[in-house]
PDB file of C-alpha atoms in Angstrom:
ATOM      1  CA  UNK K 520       0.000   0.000   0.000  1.00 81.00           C
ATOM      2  CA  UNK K 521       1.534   3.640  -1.190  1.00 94.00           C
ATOM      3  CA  UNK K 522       0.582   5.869   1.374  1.00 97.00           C
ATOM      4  CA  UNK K 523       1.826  10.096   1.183  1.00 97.00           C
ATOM      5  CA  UNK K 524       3.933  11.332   4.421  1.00 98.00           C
ATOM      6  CA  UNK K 525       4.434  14.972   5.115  1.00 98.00           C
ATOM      7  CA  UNK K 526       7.508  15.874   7.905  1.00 98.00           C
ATOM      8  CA  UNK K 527       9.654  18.444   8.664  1.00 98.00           C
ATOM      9  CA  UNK K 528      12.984  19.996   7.740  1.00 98.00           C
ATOM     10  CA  UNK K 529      14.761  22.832   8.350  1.00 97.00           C
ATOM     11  CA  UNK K 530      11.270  24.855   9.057  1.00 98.00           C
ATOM     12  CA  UNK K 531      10.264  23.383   5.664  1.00 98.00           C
ATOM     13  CA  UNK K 532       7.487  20.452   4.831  1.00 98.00           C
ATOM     14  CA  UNK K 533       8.573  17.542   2.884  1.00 98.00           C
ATOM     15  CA  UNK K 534       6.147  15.518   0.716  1.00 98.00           C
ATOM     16  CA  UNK K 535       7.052  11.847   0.825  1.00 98.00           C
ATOM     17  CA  UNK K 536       5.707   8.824  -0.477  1.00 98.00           C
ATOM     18  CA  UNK K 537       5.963   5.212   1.471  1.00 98.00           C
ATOM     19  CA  UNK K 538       5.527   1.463  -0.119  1.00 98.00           C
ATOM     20  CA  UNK K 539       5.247  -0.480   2.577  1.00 97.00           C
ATOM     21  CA  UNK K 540       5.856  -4.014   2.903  1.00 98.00           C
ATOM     22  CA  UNK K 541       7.019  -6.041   5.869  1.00 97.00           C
ATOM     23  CA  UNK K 542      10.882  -6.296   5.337  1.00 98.00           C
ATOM     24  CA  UNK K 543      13.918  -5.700   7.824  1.00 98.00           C
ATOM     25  CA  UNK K 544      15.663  -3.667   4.762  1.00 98.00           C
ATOM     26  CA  UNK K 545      14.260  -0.490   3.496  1.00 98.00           C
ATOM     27  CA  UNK K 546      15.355   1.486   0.708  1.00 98.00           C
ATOM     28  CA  UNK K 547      15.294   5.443   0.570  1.00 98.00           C
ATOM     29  CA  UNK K 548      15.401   6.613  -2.341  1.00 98.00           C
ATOM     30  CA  UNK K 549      16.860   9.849  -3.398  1.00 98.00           C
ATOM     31  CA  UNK K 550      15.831  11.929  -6.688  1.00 96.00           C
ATOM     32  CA  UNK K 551      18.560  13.586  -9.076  1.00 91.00           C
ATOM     33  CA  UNK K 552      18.787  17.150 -10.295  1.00 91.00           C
ATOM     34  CA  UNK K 553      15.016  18.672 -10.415  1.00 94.00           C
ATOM     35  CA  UNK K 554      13.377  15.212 -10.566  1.00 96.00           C
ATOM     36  CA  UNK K 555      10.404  15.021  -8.345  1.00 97.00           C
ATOM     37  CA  UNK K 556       9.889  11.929  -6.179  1.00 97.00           C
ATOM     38  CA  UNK K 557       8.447   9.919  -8.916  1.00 96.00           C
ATOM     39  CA  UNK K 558      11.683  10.264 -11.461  1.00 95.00           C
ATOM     40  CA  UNK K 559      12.284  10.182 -14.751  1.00 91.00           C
ATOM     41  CA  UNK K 560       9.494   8.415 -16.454  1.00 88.00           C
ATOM     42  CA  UNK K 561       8.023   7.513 -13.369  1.00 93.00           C
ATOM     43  CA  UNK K 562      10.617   5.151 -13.202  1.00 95.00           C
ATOM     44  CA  UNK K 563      11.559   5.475  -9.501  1.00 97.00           C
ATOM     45  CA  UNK K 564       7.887   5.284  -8.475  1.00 97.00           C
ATOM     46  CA  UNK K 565       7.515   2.204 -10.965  1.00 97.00           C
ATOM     47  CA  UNK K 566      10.810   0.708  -8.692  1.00 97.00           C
ATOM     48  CA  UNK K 567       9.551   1.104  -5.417  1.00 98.00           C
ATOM     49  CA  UNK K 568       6.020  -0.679  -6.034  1.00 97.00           C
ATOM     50  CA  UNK K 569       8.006  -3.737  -7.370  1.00 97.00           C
ATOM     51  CA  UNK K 570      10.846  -3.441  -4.757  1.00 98.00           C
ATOM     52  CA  UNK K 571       7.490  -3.789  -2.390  1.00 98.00           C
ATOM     53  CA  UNK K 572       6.157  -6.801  -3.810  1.00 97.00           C
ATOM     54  CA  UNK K 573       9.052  -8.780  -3.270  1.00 96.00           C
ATOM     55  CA  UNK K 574       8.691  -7.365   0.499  1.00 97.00           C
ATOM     56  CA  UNK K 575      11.061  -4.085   0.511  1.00 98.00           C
ATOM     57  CA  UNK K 576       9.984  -1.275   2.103  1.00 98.00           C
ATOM     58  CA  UNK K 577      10.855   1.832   0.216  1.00 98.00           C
ATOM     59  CA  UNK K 578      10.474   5.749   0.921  1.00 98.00           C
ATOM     60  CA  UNK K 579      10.471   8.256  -1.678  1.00 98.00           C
ATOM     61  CA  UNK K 580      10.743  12.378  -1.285  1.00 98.00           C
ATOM     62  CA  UNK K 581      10.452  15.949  -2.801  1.00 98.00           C
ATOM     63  CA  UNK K 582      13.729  17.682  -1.419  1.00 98.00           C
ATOM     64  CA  UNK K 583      12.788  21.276  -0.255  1.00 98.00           C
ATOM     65  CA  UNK K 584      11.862  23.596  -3.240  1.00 98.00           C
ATOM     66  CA  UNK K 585      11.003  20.730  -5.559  1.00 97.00           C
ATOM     67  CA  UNK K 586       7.525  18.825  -5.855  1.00 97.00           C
ATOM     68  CA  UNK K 587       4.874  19.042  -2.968  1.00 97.00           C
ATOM     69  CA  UNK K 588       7.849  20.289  -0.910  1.00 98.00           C
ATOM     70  CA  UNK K 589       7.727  23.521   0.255  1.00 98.00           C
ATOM     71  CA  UNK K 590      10.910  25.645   0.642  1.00 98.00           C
ATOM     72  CA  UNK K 591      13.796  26.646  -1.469  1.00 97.00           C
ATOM     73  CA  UNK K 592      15.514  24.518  -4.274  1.00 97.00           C
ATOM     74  CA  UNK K 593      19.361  24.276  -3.265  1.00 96.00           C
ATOM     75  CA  UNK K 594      20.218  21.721  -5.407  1.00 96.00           C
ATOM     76  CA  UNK K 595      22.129  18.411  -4.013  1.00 96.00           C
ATOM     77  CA  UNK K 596      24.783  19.835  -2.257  1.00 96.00           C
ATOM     78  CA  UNK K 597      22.267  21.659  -0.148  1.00 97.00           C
ATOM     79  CA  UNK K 598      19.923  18.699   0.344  1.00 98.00           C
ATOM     80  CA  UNK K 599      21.783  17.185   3.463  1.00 98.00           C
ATOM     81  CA  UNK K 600      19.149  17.963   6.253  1.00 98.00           C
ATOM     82  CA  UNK K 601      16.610  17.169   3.625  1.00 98.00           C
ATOM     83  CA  UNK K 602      18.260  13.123   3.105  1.00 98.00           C
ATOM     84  CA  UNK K 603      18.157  13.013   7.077  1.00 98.00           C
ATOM     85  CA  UNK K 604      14.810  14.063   7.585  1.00 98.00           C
ATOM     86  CA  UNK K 605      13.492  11.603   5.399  1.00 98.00           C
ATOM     87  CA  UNK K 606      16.147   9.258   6.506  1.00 98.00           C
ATOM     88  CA  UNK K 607      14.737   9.529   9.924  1.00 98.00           C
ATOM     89  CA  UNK K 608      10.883   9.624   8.706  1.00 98.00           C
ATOM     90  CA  UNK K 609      11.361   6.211   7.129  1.00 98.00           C
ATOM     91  CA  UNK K 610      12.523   4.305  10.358  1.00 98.00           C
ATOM     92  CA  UNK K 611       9.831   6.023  12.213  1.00 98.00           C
ATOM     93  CA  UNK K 612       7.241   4.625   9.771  1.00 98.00           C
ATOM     94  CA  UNK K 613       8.795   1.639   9.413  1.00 98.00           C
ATOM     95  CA  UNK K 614       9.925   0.825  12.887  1.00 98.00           C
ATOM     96  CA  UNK K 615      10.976  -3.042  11.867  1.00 98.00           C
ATOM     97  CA  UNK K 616      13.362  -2.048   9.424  1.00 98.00           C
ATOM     98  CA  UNK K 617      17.063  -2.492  10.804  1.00 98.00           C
ATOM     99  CA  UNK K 618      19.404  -1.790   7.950  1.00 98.00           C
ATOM    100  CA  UNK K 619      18.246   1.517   5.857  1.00 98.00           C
ATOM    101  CA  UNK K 620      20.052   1.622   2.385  1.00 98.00           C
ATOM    102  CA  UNK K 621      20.055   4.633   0.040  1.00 98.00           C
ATOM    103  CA  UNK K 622      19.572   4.521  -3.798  1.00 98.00           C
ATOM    104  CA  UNK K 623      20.216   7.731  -5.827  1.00 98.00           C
ATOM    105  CA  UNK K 624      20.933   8.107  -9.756  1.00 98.00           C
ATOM    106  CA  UNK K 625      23.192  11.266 -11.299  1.00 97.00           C
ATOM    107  CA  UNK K 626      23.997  14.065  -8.089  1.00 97.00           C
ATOM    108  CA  UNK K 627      21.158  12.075  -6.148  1.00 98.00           C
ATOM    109  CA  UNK K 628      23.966   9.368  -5.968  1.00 98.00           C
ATOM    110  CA  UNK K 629      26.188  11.803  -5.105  1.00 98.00           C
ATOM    111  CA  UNK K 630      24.751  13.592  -2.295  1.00 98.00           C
ATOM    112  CA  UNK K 631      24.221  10.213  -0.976  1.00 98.00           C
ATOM    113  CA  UNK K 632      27.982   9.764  -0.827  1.00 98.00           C
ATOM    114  CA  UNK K 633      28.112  12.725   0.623  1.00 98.00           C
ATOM    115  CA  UNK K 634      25.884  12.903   3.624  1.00 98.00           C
ATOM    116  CA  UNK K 635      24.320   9.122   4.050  1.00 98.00           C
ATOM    117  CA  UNK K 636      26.669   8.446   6.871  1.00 97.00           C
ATOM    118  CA  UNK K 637      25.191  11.623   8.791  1.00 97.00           C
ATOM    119  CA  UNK K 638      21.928  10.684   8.259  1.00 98.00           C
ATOM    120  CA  UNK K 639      22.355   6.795   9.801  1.00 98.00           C
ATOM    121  CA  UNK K 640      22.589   5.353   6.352  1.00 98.00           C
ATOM    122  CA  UNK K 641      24.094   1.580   6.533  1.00 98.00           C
ATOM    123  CA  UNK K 642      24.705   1.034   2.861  1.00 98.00           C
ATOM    124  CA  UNK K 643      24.571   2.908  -0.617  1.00 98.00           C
ATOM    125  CA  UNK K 644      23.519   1.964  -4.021  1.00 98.00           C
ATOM    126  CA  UNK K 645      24.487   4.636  -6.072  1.00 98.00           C
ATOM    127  CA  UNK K 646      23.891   4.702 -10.353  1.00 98.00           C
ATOM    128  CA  UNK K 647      25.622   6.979 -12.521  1.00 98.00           C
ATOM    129  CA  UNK K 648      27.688   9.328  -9.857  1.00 98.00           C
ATOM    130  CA  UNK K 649      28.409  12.688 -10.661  1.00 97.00           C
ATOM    131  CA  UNK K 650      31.913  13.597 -10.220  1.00 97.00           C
ATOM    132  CA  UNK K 651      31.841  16.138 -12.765  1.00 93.00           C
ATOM    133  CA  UNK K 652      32.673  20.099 -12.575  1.00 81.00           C
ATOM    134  CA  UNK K 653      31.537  21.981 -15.941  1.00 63.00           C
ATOM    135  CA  UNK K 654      34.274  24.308 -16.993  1.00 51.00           C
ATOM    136  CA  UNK K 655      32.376  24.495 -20.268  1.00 47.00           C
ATOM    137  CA  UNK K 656      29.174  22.963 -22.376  1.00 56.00           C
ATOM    138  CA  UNK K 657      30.952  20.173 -23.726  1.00 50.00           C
ATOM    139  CA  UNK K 658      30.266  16.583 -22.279  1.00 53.00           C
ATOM    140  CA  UNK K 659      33.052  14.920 -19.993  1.00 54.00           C
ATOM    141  CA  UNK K 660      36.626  14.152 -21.588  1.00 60.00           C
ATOM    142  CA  UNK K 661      36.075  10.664 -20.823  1.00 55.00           C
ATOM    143  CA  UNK K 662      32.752  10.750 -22.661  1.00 50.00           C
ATOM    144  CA  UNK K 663      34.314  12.235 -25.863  1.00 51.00           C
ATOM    145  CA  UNK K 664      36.660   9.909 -25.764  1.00 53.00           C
ATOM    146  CA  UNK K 665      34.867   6.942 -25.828  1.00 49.00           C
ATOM    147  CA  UNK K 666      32.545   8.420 -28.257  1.00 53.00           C
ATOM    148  CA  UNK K 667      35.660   9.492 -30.765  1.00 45.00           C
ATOM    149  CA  UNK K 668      36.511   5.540 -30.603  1.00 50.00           C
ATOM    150  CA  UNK K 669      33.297   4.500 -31.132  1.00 52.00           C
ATOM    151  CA  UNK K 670      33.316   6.419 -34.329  1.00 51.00           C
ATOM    152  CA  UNK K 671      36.400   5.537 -35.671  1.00 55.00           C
ATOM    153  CA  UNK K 672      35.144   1.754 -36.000  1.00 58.00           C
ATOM    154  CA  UNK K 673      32.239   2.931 -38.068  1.00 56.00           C
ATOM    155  CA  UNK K 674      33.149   3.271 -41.625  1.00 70.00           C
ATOM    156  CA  UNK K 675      30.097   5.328 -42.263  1.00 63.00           C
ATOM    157  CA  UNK K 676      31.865   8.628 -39.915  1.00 54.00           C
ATOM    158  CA  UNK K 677      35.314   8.061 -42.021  1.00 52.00           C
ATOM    159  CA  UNK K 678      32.607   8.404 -44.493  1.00 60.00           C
ATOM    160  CA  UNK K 679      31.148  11.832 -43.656  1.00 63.00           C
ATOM    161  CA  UNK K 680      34.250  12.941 -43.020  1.00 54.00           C
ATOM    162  CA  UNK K 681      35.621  12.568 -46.557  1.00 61.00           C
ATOM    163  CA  UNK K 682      32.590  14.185 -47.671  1.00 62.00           C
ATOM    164  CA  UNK K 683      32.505  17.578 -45.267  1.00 60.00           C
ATOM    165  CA  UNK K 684      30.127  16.136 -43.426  1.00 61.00           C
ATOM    166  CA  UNK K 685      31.913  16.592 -40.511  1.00 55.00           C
ATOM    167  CA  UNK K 686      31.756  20.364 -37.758  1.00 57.00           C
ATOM    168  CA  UNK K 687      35.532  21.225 -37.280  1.00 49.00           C
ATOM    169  CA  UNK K 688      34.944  23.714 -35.251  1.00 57.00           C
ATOM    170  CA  UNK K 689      33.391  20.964 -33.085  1.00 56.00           C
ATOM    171  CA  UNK K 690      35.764  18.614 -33.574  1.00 51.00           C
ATOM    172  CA  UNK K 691      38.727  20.803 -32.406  1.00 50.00           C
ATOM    173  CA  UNK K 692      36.643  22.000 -29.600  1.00 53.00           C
ATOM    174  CA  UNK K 693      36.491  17.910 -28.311  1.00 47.00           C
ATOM    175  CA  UNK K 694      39.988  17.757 -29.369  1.00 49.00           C
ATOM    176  CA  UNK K 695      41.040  20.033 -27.020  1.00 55.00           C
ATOM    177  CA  UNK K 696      39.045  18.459 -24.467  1.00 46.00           C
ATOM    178  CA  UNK K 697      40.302  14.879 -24.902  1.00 49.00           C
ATOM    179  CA  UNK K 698      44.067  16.151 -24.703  1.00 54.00           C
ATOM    180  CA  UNK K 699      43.473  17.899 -21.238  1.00 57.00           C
ATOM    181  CA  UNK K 700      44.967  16.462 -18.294  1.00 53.00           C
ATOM    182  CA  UNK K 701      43.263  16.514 -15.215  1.00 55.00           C
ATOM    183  CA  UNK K 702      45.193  16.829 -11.583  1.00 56.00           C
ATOM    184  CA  UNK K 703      43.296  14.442  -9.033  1.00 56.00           C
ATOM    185  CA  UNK K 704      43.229  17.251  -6.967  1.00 58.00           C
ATOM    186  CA  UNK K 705      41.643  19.831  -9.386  1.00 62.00           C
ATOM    187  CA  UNK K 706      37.696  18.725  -8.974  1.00 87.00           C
ATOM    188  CA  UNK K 707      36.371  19.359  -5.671  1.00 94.00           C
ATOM    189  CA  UNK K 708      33.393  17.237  -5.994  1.00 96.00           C
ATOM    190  CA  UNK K 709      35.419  14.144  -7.298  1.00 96.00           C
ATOM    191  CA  UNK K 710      37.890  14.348  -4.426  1.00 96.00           C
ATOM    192  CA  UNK K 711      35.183  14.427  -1.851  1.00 97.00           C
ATOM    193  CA  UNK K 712      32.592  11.502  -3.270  1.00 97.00           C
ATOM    194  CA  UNK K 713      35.660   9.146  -3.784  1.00 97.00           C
ATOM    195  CA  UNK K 714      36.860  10.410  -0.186  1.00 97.00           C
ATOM    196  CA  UNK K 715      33.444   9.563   1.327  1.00 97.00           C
ATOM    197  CA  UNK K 716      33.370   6.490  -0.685  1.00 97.00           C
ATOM    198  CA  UNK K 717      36.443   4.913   0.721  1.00 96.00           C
ATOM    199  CA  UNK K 718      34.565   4.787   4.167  1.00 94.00           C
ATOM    200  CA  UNK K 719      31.210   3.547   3.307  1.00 96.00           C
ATOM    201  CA  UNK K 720      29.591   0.268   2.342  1.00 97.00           C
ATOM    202  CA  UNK K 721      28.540   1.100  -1.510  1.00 98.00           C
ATOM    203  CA  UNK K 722      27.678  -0.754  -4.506  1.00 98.00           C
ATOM    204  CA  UNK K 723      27.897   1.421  -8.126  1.00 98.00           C
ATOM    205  CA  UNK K 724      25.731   0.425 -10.840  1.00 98.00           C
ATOM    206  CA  UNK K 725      26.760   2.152 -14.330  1.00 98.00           C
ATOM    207  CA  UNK K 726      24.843   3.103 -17.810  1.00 98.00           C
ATOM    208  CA  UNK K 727      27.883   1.248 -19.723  1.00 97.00           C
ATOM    209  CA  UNK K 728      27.634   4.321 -22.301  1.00 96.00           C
ATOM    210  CA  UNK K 729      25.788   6.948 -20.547  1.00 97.00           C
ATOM    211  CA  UNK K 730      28.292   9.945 -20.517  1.00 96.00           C
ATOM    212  CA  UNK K 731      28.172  10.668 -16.927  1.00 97.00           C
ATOM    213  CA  UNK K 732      29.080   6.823 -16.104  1.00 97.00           C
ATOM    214  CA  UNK K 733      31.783   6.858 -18.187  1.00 97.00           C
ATOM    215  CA  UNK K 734      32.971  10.101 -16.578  1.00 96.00           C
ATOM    216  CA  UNK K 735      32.789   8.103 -12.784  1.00 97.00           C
ATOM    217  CA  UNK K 736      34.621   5.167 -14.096  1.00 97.00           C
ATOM    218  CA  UNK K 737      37.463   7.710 -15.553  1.00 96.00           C
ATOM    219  CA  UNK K 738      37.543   8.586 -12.323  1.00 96.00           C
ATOM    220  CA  UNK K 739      37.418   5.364 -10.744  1.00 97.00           C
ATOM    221  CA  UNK K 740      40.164   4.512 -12.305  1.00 96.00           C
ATOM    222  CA  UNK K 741      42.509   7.275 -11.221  1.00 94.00           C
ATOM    223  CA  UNK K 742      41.259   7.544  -7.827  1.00 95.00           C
ATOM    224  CA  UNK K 743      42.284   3.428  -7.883  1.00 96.00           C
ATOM    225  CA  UNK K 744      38.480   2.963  -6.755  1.00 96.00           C
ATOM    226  CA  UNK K 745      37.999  -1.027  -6.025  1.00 94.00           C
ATOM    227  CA  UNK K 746      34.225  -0.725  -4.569  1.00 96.00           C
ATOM    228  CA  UNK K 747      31.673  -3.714  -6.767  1.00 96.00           C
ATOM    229  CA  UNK K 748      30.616  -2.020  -9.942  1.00 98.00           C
ATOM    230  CA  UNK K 749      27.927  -3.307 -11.692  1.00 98.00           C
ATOM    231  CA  UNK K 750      27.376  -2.237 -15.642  1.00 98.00           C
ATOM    232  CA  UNK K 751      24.358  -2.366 -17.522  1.00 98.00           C
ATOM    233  CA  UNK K 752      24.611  -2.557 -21.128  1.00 97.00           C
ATOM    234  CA  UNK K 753      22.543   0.751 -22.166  1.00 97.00           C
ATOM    235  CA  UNK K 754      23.060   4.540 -22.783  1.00 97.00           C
ATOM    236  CA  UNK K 755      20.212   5.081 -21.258  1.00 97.00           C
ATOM    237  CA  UNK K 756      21.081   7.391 -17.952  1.00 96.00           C
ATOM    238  CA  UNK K 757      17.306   6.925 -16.407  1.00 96.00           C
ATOM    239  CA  UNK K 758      17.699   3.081 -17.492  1.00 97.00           C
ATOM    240  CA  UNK K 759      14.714   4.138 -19.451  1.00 95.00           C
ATOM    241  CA  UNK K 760      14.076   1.070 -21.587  1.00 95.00           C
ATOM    242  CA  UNK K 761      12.251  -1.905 -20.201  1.00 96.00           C
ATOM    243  CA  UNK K 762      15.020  -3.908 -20.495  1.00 97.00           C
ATOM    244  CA  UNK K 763      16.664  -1.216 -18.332  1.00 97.00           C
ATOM    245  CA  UNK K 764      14.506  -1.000 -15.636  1.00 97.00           C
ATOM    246  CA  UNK K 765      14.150  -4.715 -15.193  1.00 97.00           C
ATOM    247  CA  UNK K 766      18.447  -4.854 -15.174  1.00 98.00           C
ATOM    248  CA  UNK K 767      18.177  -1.993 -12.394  1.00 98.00           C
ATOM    249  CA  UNK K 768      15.687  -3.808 -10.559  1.00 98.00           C
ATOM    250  CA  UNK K 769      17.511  -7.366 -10.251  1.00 98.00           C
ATOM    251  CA  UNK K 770      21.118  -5.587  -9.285  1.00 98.00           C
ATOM    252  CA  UNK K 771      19.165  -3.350  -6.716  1.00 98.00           C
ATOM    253  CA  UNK K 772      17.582  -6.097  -5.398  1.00 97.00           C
ATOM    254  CA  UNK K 773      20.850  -8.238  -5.552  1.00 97.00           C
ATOM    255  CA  UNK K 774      22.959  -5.550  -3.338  1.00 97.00           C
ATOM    256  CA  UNK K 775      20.046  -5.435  -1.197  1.00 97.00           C
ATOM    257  CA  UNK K 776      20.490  -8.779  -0.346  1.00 90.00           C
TER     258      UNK K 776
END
């Protein structure tokens, strides 16, 4: 049964929604960028009904300024007392549960990493992270990469580019890009998920070709990040397609066991 919760933060009120269902280990769930509780394609409110079936219980919110919520929209590296509030809401309303795990997708996942330990969070799922600090409008260097290799196995690009058919000014632009080199100490944001990371109990689940996924595992690799990964095989970064969802589903369920 899906039953609405209002509760307090920060002199705010927070619009949640509960799935109950008789299990020790509930999942709060965490929306990304603007997303309201539901998510992309409904997709996170078509999760926790299944999740609740096979007997998880699973909370959903509105972070202030977003939603029902009331308040002001901060974005995720202001949502802290929002993730404890609702943190704190779920074990009230579900009083058996005794291991609370957070799932988040894009900067849901990483506000998780951020501030799930203060808010009595025993264990993270996080899908996509974002680790990323725009310095421009161009997608991730890791991204372009990939996406440059991808192309130069397709004889149909060496194609269009023998024919004109191809933006140089682009191309030098993700050029430029690709041939930057990074410190591990120049992103904020990267230093401080992988630094909260190290400490916590967190499976990663990754769009194999979803630009902001391929961005993490970049830096995954030069943090020397050895936390379980799991990949889906999709470019999807909502894991929009039903064969998506239903991959999301069985490695959620999987780390939640």
């Amino acid at each position: 049964m899906r039953r609405l919760i209002t509760f307090p933060c920060a002199g705010e009120t927070l619009v949640g929604s509960l799935d109950a269902a008789a299990g020790t280990t509930g999942l709060l769930i965490v929306s990304g960028g603007n997303e309201i509780r539901c998510g992309a394609h409904r997709g996170m409110a078509a999760l926790a009904s299944r999740l609740a079936v096979d007997g998880v219980p699973v909370f959903r919110f509105d972070r202030r300024g977003i939603g029902d919520s009331t308040g002001e929209n901060g974005g995720f590296e202001t949502s802290a007392d929002d993730i404890k509030a609702a943190a704190a809401t779920f074990r009230a309303q579900c009083p058996q549960i005794t291991r609370l795990v957070g799932f988040g997708n894009c900067d849901a996942a990483s506000a998780l990493a951020l501030f799930g330990r203060d808010a009595n969070i025993d264990a993270l799922i996080l899908a996509n992270p974002w680790v990323i600090e725009a310095t421009d409008d161009l997608p991730p260097a890791a991204a372009i990469r990939a996406r440059y290799a991808e192309r130069l196995r397709d004889p149909r690009a060496w194609l269009r580019l023998a024919r004109g058919g191809v933006d140089f000014s682009k191309l030098a632009s993700g050029l430029g890009k690709i041939f930057e080199s990074p410190s591990k100490d120049s992103n904020t944001l990267e230093q401080s998920v992988f630094t909260a990371l190290a400490t916590q109990d967190a499976t990663i689940i990754l769009a194999e070709r979803d630009a902001t996924a391929i961005a993490f595992r970049a830096a995954a690799r030069r943090r020397r990040y050895a936390g379980p990964v799991v990949t889906i095989d999709t470019a999807s970064h909502s894991f929009a397609r039903t064969d998506d969802k239903t991959a999301l589903f069985e490695a959620i369920r999987a780390a939640l066991r």
